[in-house]
mmCIF file of C-alpha atoms in Angstrom:
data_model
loop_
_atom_site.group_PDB
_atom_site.id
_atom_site.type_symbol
_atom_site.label_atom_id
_atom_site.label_comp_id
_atom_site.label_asym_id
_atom_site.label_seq_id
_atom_site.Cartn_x
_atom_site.Cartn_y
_atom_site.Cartn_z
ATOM 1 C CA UNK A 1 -17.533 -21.290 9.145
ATOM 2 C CA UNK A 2 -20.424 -23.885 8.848
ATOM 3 C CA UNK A 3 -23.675 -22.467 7.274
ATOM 4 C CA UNK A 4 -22.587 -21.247 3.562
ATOM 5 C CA UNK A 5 -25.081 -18.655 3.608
ATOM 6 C CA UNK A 6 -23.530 -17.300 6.365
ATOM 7 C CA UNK A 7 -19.844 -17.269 5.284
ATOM 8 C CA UNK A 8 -20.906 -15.767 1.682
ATOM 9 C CA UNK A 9 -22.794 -12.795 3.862
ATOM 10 C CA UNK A 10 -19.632 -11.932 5.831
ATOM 11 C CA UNK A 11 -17.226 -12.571 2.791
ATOM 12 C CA UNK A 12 -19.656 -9.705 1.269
ATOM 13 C CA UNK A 13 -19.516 -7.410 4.065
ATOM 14 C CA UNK A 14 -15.618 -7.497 4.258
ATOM 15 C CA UNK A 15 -15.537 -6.717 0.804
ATOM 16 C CA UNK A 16 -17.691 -3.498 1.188
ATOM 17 C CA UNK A 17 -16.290 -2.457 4.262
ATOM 18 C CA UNK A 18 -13.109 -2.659 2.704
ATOM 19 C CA UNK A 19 -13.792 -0.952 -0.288
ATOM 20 C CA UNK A 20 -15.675 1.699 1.280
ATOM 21 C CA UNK A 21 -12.631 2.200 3.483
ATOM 22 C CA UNK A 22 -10.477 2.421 1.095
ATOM 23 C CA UNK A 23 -12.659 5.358 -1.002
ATOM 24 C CA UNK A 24 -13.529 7.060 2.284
ATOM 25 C CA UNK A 25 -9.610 7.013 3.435
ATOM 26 C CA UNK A 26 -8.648 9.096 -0.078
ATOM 27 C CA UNK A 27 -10.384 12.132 1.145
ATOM 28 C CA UNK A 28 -8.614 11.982 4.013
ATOM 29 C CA UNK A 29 -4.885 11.858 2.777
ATOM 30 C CA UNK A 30 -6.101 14.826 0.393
ATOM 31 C CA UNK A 31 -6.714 16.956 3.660
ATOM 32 C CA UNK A 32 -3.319 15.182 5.206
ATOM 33 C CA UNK A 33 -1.808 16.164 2.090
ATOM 34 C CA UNK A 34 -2.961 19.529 1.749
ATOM 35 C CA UNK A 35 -2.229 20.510 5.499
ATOM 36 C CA UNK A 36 0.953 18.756 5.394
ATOM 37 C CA UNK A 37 2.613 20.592 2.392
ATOM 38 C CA UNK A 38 1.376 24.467 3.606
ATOM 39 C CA UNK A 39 3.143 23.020 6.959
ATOM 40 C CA UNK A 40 6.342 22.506 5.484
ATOM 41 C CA UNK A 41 6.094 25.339 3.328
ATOM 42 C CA UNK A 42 4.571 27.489 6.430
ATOM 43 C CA UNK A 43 1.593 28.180 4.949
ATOM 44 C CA UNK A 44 -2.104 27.535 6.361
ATOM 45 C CA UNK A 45 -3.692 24.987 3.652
ATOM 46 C CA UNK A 46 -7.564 24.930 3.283
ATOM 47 C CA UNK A 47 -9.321 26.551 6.800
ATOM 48 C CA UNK A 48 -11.980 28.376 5.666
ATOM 49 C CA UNK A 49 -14.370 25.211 4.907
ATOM 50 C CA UNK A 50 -15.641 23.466 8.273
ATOM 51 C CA UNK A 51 -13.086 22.993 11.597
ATOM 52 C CA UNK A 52 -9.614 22.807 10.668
ATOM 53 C CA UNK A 53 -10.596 22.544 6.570
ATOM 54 C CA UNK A 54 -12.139 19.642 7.120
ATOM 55 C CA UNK A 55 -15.004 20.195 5.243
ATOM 56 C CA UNK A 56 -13.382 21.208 1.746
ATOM 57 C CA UNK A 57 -13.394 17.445 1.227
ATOM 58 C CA UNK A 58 -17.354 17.319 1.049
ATOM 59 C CA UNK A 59 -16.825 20.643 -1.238
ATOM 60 C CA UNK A 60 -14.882 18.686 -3.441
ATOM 61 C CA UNK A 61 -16.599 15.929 -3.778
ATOM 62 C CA UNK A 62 -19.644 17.979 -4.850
ATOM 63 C CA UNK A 63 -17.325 20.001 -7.541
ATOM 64 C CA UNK A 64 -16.447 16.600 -8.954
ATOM 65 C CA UNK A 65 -20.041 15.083 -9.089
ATOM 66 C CA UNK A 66 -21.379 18.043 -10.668
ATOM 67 C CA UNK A 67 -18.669 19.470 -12.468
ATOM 68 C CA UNK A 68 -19.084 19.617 -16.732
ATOM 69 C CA UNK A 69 -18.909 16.529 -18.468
ATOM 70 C CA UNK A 70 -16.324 17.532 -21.592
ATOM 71 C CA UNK A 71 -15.688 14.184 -23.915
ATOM 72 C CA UNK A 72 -12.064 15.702 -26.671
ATOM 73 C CA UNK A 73 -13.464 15.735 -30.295
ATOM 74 C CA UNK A 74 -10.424 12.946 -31.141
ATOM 75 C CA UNK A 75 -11.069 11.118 -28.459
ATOM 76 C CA UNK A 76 -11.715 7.013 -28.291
ATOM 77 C CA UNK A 77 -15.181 7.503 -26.400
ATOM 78 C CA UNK A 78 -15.478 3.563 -25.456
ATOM 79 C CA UNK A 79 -11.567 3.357 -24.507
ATOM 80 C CA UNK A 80 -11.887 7.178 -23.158
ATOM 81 C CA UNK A 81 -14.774 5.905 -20.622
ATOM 82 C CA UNK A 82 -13.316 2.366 -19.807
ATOM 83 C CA UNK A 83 -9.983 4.239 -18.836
ATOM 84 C CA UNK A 84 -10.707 5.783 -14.861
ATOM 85 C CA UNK A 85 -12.540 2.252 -14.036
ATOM 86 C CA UNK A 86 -9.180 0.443 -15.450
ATOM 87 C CA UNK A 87 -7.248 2.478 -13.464
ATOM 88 C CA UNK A 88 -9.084 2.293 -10.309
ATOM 89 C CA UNK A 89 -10.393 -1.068 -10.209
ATOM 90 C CA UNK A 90 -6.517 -3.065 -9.493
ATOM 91 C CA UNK A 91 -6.074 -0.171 -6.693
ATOM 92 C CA UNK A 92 -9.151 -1.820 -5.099
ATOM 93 C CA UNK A 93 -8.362 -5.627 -5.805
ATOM 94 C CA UNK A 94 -4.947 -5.721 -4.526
ATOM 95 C CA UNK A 95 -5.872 -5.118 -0.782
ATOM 96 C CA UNK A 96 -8.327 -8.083 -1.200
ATOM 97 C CA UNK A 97 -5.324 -10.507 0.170
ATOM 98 C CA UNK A 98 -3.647 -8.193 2.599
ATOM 99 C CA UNK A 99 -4.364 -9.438 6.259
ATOM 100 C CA UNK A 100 -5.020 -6.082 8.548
ATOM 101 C CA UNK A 101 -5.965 -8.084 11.618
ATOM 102 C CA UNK A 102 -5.629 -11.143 13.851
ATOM 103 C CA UNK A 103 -9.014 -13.624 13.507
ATOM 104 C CA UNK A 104 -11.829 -13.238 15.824
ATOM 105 C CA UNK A 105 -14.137 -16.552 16.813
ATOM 106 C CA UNK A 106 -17.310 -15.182 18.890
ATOM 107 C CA UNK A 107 -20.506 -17.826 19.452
ATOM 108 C CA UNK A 108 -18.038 -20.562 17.784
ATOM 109 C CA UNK A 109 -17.773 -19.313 14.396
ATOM 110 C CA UNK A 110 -14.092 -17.784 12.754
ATOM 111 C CA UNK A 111 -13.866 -14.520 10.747
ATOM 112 C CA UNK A 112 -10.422 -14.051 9.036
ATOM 113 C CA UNK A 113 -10.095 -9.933 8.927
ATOM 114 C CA UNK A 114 -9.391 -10.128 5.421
ATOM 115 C CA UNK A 115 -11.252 -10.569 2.264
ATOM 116 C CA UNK A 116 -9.276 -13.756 0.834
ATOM 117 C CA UNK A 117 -6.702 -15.771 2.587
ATOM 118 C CA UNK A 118 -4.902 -16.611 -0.651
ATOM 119 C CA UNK A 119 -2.071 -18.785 -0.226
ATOM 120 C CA UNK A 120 -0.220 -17.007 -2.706
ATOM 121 C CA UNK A 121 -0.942 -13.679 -1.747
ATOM 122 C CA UNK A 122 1.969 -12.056 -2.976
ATOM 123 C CA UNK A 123 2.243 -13.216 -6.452
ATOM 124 C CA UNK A 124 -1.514 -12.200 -6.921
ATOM 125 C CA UNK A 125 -1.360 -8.353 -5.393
ATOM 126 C CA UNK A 126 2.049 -8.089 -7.734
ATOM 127 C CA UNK A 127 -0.778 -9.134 -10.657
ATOM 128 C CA UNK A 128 -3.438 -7.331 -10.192
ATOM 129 C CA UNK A 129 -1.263 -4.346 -9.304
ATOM 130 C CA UNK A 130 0.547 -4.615 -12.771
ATOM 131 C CA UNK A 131 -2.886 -4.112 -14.542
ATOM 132 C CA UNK A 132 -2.830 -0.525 -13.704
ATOM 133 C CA UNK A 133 -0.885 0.122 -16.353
ATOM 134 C CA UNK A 134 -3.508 -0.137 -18.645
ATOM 135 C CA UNK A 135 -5.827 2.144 -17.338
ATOM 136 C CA UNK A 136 -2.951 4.699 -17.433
ATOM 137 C CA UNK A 137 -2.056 3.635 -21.286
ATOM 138 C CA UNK A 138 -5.705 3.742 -22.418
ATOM 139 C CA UNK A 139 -6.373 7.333 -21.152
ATOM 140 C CA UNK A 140 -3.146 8.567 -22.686
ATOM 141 C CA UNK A 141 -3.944 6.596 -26.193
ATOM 142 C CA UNK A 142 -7.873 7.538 -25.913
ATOM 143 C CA UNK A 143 -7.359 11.112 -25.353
ATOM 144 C CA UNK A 144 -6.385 12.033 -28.339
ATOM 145 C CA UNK A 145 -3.732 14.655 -27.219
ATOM 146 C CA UNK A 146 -0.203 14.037 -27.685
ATOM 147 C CA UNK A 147 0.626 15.482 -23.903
ATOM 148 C CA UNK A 148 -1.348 12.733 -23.112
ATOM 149 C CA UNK A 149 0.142 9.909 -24.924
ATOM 150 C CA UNK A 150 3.506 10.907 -23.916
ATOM 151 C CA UNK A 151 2.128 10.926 -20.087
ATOM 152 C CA UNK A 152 1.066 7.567 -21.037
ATOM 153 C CA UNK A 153 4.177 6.025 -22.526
ATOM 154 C CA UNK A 154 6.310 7.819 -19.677
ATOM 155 C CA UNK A 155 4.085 6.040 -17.326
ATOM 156 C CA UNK A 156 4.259 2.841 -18.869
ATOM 157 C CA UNK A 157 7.917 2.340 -19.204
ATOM 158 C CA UNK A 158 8.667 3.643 -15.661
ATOM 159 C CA UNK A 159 5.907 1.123 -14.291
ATOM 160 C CA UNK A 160 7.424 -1.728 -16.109
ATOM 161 C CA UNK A 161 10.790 -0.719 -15.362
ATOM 162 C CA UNK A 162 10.603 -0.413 -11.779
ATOM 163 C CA UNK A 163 8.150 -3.330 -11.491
ATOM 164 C CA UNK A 164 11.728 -5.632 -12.218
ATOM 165 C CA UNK A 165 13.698 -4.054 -9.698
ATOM 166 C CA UNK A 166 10.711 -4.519 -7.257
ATOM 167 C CA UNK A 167 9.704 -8.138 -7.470
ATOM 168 C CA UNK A 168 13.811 -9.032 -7.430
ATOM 169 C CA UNK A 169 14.260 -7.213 -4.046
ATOM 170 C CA UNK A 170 10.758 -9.417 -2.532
ATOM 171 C CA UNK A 171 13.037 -12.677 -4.085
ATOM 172 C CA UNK A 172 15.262 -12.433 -0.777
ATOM 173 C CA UNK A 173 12.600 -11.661 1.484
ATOM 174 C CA UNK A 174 10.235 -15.310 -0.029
ATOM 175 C CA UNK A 175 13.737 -16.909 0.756
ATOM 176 C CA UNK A 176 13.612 -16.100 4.140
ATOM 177 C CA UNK A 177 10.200 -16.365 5.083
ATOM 178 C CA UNK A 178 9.974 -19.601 2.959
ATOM 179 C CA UNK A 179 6.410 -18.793 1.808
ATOM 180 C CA UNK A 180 4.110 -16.348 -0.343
ATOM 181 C CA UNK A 181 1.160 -16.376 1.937
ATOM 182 C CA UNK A 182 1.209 -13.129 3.500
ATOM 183 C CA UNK A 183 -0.500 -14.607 6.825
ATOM 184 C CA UNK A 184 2.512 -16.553 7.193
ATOM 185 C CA UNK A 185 5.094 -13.637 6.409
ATOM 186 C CA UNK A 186 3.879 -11.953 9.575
ATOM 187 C CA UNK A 187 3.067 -15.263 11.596
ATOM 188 C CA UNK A 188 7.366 -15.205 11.305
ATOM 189 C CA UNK A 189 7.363 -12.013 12.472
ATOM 190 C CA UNK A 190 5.720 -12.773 16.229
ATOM 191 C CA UNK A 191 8.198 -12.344 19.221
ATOM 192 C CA UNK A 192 11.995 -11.421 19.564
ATOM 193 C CA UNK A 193 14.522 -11.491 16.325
ATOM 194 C CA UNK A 194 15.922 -14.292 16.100
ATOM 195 C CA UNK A 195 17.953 -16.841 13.396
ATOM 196 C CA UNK A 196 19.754 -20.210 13.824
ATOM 197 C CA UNK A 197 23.530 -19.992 12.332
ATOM 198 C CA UNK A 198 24.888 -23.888 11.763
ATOM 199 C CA UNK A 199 22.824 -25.559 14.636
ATOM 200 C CA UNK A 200 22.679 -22.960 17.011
ATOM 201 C CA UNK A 201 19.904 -20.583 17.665
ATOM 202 C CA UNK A 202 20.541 -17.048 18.853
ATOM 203 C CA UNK A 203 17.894 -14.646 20.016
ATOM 204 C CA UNK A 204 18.310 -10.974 20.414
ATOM 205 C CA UNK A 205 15.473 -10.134 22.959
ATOM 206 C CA UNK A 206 15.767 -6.495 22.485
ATOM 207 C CA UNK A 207 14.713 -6.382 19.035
ATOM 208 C CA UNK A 208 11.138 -7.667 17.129
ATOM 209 C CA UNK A 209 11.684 -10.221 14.272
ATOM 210 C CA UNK A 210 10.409 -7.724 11.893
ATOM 211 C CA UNK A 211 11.276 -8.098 8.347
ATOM 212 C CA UNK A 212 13.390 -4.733 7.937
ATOM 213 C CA UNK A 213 15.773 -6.260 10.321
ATOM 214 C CA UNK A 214 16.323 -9.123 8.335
ATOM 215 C CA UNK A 215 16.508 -7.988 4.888
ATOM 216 C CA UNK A 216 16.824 -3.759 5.718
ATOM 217 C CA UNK A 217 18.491 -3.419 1.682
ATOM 218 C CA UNK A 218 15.305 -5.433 0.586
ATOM 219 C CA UNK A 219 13.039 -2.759 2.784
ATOM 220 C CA UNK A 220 14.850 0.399 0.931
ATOM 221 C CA UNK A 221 14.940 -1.121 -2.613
ATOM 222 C CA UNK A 222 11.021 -1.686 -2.351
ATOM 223 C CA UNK A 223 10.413 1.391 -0.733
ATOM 224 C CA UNK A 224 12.095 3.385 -3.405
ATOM 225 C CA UNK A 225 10.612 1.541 -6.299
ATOM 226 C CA UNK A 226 6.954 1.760 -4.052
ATOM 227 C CA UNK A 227 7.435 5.445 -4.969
ATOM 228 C CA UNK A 228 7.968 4.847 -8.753
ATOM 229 C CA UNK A 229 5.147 2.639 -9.280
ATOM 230 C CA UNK A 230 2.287 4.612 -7.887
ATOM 231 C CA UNK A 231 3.750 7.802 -9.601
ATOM 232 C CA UNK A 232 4.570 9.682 -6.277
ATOM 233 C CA UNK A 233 7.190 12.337 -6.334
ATOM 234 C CA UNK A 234 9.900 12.324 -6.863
ATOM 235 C CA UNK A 235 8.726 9.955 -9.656
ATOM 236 C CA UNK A 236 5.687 12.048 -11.110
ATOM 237 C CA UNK A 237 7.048 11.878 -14.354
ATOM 238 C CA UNK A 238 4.084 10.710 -15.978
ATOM 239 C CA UNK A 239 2.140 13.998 -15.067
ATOM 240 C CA UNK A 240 4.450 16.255 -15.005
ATOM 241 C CA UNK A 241 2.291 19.532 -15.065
ATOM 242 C CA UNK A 242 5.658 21.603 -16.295
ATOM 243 C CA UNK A 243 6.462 19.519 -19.163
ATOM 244 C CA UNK A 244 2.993 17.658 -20.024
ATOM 245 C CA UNK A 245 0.193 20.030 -18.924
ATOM 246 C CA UNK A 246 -1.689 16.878 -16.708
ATOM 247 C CA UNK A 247 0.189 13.594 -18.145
ATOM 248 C CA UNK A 248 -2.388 11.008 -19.333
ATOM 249 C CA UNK A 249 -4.890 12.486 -17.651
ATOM 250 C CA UNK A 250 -4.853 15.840 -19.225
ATOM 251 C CA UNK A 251 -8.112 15.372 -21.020
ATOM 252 C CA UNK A 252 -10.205 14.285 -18.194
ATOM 253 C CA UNK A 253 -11.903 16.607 -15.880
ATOM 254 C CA UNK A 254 -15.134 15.925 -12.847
ATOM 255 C CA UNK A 255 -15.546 12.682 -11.557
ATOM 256 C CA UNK A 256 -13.347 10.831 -14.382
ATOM 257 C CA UNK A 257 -10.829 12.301 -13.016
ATOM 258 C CA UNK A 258 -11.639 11.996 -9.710
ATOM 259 C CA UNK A 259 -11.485 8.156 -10.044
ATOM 260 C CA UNK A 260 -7.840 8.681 -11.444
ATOM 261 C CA UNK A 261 -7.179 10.572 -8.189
ATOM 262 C CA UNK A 262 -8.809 7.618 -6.027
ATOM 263 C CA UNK A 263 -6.778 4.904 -8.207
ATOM 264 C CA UNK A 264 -3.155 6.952 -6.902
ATOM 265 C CA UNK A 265 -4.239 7.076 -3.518
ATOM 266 C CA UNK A 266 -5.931 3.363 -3.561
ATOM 267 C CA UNK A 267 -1.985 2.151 -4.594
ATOM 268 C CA UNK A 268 -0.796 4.340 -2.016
ATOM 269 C CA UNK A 269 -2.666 2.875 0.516
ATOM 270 C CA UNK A 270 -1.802 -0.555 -0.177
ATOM 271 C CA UNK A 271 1.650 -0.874 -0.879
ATOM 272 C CA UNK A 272 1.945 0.886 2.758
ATOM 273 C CA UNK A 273 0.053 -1.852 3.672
ATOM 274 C CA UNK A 274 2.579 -4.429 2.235
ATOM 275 C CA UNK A 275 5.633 -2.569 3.843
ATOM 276 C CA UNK A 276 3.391 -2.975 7.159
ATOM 277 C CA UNK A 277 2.839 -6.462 6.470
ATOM 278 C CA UNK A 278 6.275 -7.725 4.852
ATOM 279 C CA UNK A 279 8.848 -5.416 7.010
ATOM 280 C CA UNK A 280 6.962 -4.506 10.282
ATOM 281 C CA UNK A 281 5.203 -7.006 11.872
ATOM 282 C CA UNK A 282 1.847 -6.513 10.439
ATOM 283 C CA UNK A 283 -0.798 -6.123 12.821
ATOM 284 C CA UNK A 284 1.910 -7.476 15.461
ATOM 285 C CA UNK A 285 2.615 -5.515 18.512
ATOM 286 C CA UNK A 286 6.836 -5.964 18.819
ATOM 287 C CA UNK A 287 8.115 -8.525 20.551
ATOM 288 C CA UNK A 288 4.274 -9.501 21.486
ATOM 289 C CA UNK A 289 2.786 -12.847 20.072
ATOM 290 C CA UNK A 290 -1.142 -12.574 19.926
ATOM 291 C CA UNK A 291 -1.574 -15.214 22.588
ATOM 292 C CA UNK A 292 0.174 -12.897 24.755
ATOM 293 C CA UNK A 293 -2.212 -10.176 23.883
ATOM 294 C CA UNK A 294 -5.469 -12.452 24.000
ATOM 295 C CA UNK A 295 -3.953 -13.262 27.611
ATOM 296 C CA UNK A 296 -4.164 -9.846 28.776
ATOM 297 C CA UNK A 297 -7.777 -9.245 27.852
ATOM 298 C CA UNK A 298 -8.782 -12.614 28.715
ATOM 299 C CA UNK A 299 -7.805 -11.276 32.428
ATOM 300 C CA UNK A 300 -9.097 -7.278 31.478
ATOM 301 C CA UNK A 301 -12.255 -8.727 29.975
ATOM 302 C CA UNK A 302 -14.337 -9.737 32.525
ATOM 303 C CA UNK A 303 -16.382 -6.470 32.987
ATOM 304 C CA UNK A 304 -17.170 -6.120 29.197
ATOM 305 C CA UNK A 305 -18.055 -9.859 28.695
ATOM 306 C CA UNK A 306 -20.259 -9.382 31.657
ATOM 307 C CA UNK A 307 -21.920 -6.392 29.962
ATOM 308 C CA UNK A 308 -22.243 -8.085 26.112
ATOM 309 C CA UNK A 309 -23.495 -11.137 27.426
ATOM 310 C CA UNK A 310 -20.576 -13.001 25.759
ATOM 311 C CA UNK A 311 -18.218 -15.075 26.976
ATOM 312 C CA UNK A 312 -15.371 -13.728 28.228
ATOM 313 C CA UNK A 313 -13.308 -15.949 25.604
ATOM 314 C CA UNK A 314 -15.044 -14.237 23.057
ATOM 315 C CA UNK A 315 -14.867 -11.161 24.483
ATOM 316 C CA UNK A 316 -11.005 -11.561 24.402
ATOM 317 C CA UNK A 317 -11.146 -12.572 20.806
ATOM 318 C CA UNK A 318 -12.940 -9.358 19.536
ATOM 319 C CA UNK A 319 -10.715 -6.938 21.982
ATOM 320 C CA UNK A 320 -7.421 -8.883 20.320
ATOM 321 C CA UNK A 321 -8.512 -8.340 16.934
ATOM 322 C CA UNK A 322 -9.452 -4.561 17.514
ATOM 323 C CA UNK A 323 -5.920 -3.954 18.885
ATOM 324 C CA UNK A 324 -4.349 -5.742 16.143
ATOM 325 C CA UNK A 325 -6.739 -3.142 13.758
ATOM 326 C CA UNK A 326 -5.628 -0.259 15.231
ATOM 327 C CA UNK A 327 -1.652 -1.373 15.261
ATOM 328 C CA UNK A 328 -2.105 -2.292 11.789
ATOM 329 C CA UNK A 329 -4.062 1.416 11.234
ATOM 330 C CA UNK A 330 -0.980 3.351 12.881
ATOM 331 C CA UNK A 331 1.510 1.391 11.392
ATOM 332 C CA UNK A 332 0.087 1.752 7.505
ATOM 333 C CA UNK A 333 -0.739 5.360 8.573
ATOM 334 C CA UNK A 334 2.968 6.357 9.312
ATOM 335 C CA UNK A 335 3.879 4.991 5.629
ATOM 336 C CA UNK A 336 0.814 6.942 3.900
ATOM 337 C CA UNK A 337 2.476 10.451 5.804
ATOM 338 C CA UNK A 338 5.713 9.296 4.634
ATOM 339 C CA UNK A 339 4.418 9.553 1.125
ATOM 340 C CA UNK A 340 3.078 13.066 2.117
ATOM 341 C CA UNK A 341 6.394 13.729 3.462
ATOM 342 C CA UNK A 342 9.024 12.854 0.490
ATOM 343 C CA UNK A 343 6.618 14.521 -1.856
ATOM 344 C CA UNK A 344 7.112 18.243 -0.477
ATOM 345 C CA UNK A 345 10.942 17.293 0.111
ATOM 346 C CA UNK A 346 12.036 15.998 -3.084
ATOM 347 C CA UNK A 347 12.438 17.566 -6.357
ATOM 348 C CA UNK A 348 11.309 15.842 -9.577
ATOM 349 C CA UNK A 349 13.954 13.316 -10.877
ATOM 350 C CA UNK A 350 14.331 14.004 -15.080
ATOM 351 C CA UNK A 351 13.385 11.811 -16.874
ATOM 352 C CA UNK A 352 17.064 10.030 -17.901
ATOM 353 C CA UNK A 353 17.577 9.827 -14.080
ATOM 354 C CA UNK A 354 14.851 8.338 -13.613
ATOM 355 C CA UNK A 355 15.511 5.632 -15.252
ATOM 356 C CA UNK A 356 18.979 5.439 -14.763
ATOM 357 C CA UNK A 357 18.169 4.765 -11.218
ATOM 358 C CA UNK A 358 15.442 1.986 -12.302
ATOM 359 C CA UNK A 359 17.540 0.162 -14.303
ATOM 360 C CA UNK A 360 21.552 0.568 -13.118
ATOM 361 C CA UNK A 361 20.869 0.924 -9.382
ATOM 362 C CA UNK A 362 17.838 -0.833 -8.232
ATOM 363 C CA UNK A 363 18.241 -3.908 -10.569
ATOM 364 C CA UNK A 364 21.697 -4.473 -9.839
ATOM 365 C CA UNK A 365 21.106 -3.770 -5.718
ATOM 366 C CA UNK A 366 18.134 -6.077 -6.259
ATOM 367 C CA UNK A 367 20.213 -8.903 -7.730
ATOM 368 C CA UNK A 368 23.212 -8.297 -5.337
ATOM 369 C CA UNK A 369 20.253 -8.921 -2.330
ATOM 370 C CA UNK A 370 19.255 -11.809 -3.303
ATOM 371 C CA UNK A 371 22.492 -13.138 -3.977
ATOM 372 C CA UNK A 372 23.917 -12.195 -0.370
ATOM 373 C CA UNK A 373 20.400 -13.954 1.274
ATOM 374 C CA UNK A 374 20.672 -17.010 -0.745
ATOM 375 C CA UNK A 375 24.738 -17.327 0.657
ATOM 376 C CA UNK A 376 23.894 -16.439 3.572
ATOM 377 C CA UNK A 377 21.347 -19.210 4.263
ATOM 378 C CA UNK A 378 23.762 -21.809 2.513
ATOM 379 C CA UNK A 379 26.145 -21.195 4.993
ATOM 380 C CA UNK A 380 23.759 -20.287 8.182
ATOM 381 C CA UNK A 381 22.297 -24.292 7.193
ATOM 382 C CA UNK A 382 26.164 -25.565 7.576
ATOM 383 C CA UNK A 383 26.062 -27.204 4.180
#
């Protein structure tokens, strides 16, 4: 962007707008949450607090803050602190790569709507988004409490398990998008579906070139294990409240556990945003390229450019990256109710079905995908 000072002051910004979005966004899935389930179980949810409930989330942010400070007799105290930041901290990282809008150049500079274009955006969320399995391992080990241990182990070995099955099924989807920068996955995903079988290309206008449509087995395999790794039902095991009191996180009460809550939610939030990103279009519109949506303000735009005092190029720019926000917004949105949704459906899976599933469904499925994408671009090439 030219003047280093500059580019470190916006790279600083996007990280704290981010981050506070992020923190700000848990709050409001708790109320989503909350309403949601006494919907489906026609009940009312919290409605005494503020319009609509809405203020129970400042009450319970004020019960955490203030709420007694209790440290177990048995506990690790440096491991037993270190735990909710371990925990919350990879939740926060991962979304560092994850594009959520379209560039926007105003007065000649560029601003990439995302914290770090990292060319190998994948492989880094998938590593910083393993590390939360220490912060779930350290509580359960610090605690002291063998309720929590076992939370802790159950956790562990469902994370790792699941975290196979999960990286196989994205093998077919890097094949096909021939890339692990996530900028380019939904750069592929601009205009009509499309593929070219030996030689000849054939376009099917009436459908985007979304990712689901290209690898939908892929989709359902990550989607499943998406569930498994941030602990979700069906796949609470690791704190289940009828078998293990609280899981790991029995021993921690107030704002410790508060951050555990945050850390749940934070995954939640971005592996929605990966399904957004990888299997719908990102902050695409279907079928619509963003030139075709800069276009349409560049001839719209004329009236606010006149009254910002900015060209009406720029003017365009902003106005294309706001859409592309607010598509990427609704889009990551629908998957954070679907999470709302599957919990108060499901039941809880035991614990031998759990992994059962993990290890002689997904795996194989995952293995069988990439097999049938690999073939099927051998032969689509005409070799």
């Amino acid at each position: 962007m030219g003047n280093g000072l500059l580019e470190f002051a916006i790279n600083a910004l996007k990280i704290i707008l981010v981050f506070v979005t992020i923190v700000s966004t848990v709050p409001l899935l708790v109320w989503v949450e909350r309403r949601g389930s006494a919907f489906m179980q026609n009940r009312l949810g919290p409605n005494r607090v503020g319009p609509l409930g809405l203020l129970q989330l400042l009450a319970d942010a004020i019960k955490f803050i203030f709420k007694e400070e209790f440290i177990p007799d048995h506990a690790d105290k440096v491991l037993y602190f270190m735990a909710p930041g371990l925990a919350l901290l990879p939740a926060a990282l991962t979304f560092a790569a994850i594009p959520f809008s379209s560039p926007v150049t105003v007065l000649g500079y560029t601003f990439k709507m995302q914290i770090a274009d990292i060319n190998v955006g994948i492989i880094y969320i998938f590593a910083v988004a393993s590390l939360a399995v220490y912060g779930v391992l350290t509580a359960g080990w610090s605690s002291g409490n063998k309720y929590s241990l076992i939370g802790a182990l159950r956790a562990c070995s469902q994370m790792i398990s699941y975290e196979i099955a999960m990286g196989l099924s994205l093998i077919g989807v890097l094949i096909m998008y021939q890339t692990f920068s996530l900028n380019d996955m939904i750069s592929a995903q601009f205009g009509s579906f499309n593929f070219v079988w030996r030689g000849i290309h054939y376009v099917v206008r009436f459908l985007p070139a979304w990712g689901i449509f290209y690898q939908p087995l892929s989709f359902l395999l990550f989607l499943t294990c998406g569930f498994a790794e941030t602990n979700r039902m069906p796949f609470d095991l690791p704190e289940g409240e009828a078998e293990l009191v609280g899981g790991y996180h029995t021993e921690y009460g107030g704002f410790k556990f508060n951050m555990f809550f945050m850390g749940e939610y934070g995954h939640m939030i971005t592996s929605s945003a990966l399904i957004t990103t990888m299997f719908f279009g990102g902050y695409s519109l279907p079928g619509i390229t963003p030139e075709q949506v800069a276009a349409f303000w560049v001839d719209h735009g004329a009236g606010l450019a006149s009254a910002t005092h900015l060209s009406v190029t720029d003017v365009s720019s902003i106005m294309t990256s706001l859409t592309h926000l607010a598509v990427f917004g609704l889009k990551t949105g629908f998957w954070l109710f679907f999470y709302v949704w599957v919990r108060w459906t499901l039941p809880r899976f035991r614990y031998d079905q759990l992994m059962d599933l993990g290890w002689k469904t997904l795996l194989p499925w995952s293995l069988a995908n990439l097999a049938i994408t690999a073939t099927f671009i051998f032969f689509a090439r005409g070799a």
